[in-house]
GROMACS .gro file of C-alpha atoms in nm:
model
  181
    1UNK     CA    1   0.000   0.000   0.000
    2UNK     CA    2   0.139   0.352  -0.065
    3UNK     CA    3   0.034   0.535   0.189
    4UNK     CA    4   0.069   0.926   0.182
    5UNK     CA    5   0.340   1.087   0.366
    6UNK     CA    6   0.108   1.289   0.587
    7UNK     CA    7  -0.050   0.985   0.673
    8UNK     CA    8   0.282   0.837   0.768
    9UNK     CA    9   0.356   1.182   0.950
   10UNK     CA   10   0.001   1.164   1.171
   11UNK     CA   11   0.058   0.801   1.267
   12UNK     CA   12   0.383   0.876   1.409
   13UNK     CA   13   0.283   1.170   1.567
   14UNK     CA   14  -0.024   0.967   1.714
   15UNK     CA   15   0.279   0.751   1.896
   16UNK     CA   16   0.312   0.463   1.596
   17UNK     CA   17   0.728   0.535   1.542
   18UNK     CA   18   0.704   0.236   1.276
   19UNK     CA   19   0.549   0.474   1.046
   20UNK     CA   20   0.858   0.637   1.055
   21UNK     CA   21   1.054   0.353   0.877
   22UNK     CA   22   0.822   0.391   0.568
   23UNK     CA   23   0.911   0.757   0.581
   24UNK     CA   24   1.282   0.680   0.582
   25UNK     CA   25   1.283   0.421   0.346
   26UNK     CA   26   1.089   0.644   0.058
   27UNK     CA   27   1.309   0.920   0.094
   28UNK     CA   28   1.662   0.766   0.223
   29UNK     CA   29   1.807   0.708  -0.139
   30UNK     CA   30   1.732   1.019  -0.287
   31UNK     CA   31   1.880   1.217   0.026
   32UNK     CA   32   2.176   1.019   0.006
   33UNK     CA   33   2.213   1.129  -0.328
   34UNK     CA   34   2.242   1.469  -0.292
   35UNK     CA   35   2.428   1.449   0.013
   36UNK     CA   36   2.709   1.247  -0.168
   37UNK     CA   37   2.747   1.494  -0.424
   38UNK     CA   38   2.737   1.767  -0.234
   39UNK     CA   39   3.015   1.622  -0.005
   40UNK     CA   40   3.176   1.441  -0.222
   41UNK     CA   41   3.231   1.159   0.047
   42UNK     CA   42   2.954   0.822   0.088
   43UNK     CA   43   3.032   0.805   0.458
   44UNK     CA   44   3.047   1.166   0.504
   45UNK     CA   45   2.714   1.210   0.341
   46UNK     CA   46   2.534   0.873   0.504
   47UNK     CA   47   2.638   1.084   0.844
   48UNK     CA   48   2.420   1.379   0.693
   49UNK     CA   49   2.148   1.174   0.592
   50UNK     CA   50   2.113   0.965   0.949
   51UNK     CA   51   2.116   1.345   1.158
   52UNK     CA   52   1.866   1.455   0.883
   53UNK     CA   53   1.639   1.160   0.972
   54UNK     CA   54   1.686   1.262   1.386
   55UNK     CA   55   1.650   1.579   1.336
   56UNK     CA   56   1.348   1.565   1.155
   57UNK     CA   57   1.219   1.287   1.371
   58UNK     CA   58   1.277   1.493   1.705
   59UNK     CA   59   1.035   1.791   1.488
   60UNK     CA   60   0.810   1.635   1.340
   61UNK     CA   61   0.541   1.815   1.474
   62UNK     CA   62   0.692   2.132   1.283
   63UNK     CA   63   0.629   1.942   0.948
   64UNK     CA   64   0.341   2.154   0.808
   65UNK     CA   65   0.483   2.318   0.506
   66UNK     CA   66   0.269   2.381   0.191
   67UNK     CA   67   0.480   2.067   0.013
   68UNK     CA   68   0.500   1.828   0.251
   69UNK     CA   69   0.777   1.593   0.450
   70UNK     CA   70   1.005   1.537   0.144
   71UNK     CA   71   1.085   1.880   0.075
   72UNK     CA   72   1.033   1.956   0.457
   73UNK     CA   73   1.301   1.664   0.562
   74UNK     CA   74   1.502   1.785   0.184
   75UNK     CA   75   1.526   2.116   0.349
   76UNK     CA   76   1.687   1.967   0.664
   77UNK     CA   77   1.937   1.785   0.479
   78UNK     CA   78   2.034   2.111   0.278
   79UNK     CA   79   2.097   2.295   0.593
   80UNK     CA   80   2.302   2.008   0.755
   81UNK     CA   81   2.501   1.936   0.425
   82UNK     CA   82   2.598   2.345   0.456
   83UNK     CA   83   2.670   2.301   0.822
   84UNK     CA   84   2.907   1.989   0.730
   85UNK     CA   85   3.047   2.144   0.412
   86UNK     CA   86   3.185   2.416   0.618
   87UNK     CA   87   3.382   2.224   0.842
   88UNK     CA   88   3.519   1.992   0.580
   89UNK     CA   89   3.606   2.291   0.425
   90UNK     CA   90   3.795   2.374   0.724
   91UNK     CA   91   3.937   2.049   0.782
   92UNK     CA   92   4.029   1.914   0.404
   93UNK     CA   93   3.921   1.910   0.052
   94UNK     CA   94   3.545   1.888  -0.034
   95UNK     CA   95   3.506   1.717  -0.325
   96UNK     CA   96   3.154   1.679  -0.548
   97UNK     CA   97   3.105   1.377  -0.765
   98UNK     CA   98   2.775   1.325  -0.992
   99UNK     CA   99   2.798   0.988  -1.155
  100UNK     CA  100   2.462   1.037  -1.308
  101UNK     CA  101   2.590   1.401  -1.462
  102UNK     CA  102   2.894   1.247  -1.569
  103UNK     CA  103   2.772   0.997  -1.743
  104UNK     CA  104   2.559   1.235  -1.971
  105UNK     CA  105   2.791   1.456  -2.029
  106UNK     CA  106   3.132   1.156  -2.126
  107UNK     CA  107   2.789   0.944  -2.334
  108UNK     CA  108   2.937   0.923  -2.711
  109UNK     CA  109   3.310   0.946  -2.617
  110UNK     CA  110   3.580   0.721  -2.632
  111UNK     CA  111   3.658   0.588  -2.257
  112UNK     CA  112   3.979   0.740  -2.172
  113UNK     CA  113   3.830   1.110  -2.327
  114UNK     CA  114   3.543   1.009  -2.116
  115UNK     CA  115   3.766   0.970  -1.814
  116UNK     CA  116   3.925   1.306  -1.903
  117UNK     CA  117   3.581   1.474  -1.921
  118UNK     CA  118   3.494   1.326  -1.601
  119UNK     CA  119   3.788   1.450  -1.417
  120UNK     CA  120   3.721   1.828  -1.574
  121UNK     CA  121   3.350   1.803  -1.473
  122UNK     CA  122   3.463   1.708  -1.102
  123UNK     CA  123   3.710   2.002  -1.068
  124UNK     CA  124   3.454   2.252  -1.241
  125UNK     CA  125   3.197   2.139  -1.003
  126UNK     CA  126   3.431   2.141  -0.736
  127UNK     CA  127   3.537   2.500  -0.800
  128UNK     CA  128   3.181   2.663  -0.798
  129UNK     CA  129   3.103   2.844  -0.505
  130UNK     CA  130   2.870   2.631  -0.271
  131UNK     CA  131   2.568   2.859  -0.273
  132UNK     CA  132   2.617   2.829  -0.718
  133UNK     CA  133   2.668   2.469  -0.716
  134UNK     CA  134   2.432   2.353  -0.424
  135UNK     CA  135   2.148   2.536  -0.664
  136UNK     CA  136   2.284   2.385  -0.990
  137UNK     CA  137   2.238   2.061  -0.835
  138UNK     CA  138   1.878   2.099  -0.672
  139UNK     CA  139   1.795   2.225  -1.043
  140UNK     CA  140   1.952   2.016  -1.282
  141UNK     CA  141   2.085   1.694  -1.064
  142UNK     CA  142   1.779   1.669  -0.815
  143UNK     CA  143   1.548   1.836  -1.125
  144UNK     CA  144   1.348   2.058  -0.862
  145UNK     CA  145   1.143   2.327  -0.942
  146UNK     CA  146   1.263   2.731  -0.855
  147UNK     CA  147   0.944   2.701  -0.649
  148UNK     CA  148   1.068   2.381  -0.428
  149UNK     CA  149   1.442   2.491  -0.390
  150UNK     CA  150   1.296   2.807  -0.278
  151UNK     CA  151   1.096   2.596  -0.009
  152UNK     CA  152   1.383   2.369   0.021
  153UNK     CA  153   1.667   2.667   0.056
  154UNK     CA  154   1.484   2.940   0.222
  155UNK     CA  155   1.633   3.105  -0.031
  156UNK     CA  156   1.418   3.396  -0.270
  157UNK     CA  157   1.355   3.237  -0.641
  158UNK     CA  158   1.502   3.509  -0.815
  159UNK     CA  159   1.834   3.486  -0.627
  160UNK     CA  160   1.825   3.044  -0.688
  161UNK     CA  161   1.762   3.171  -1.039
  162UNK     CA  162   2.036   3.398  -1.047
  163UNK     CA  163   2.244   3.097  -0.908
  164UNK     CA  164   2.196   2.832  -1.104
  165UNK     CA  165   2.259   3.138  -1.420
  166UNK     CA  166   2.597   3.201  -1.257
  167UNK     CA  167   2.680   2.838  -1.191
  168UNK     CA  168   2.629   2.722  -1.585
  169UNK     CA  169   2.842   3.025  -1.715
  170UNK     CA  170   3.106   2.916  -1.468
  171UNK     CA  171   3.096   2.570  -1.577
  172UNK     CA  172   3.111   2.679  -1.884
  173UNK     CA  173   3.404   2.903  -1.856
  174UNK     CA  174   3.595   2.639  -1.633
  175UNK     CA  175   3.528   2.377  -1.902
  176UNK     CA  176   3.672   2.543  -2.179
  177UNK     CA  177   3.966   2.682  -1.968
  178UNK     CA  178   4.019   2.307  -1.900
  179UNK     CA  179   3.964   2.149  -2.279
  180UNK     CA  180   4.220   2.437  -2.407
  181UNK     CA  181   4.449   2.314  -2.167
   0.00000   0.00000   0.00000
């Protein structure tokens, strides 16, 4: 049965914590996802993901937004991959990977150009701002809507917009920078 998440959200509220594990389950994958490319690192990002899920547990009660738990608990994850980002970034290299972008940007070319491409995509992604290249994902990895990164982010739609604007041209720049070279 596929049970809606705000049923899932009032039986655990009610006291039925099971309900929970449905919750997790549906949206564990896809927050691991992002978390791994925005941190470049599976165990640094399953960390993420498991204090998303307790944090979001502990306030569930606040989950009333307009969208729902999944970009409610998204939103959470956001916040704590920032949070994490910034001490990485204090403490070594952060590094993004996107298999899924790689792969359709290296389909149609030879395997070692294809390795080549995926190194320059890595290093381009990895040199955008975070605030440019967390929007780029949520947009064109994650394949949200202005309106849901806005709910996701907190951040204004026009400004995302701007973002994501800045984060192609840079991409762009930074890729042909690194096929000259």
């Amino acid at each position: 049965m596929n049970e809606s998440d705000a049923s899932l959200v009032r039986r655990v509220l009610e006291g039925e914590s099971r309900a929970y594990e449905v919750l997790v389950e549906r949206y564990r994958s896809r927050l691991g996802r992002y978390a791994v490319r925005m941190l470049g690192n599976p165990a640094d990002a399953e960390d993420v993901v498991q204090d998303t899920f307790v944090r979001a547990y502990r306030s569930l009660a606040r989950c009333n937004g307009d969208h729902g738990f999944g970009p409610w608990v998204f939103g959470i994850l956001v916040n704590r991959c920032r949070t994490y980002a910034g001490r990485l970034a204090r403490t070594r290299k952060v590094l993004v990977s996107s298999d899924a972008a790689f792969d359709a940007a290296a389909s149609g070319v030879s395997p070692e150009r294809s390795e080549v491409l995926r190194d320059a995509i890595h290093r381009a992604l990895e040199r955008l701002p975070q605030e440019q290249r967390e929007a780029f994902l949520l947009k064109h990895v994650e394949d949200m809507s202005y309106e849901m990164m806005e709910s996701v982010t907190g951040v204004r739609a026009a400004t995302l917009r701007m973002r994501v604007f800045r984060a192609r041209d840079e991409l762009r720049r930074l890729l042909a920078e690194a096929i000259r070279d």
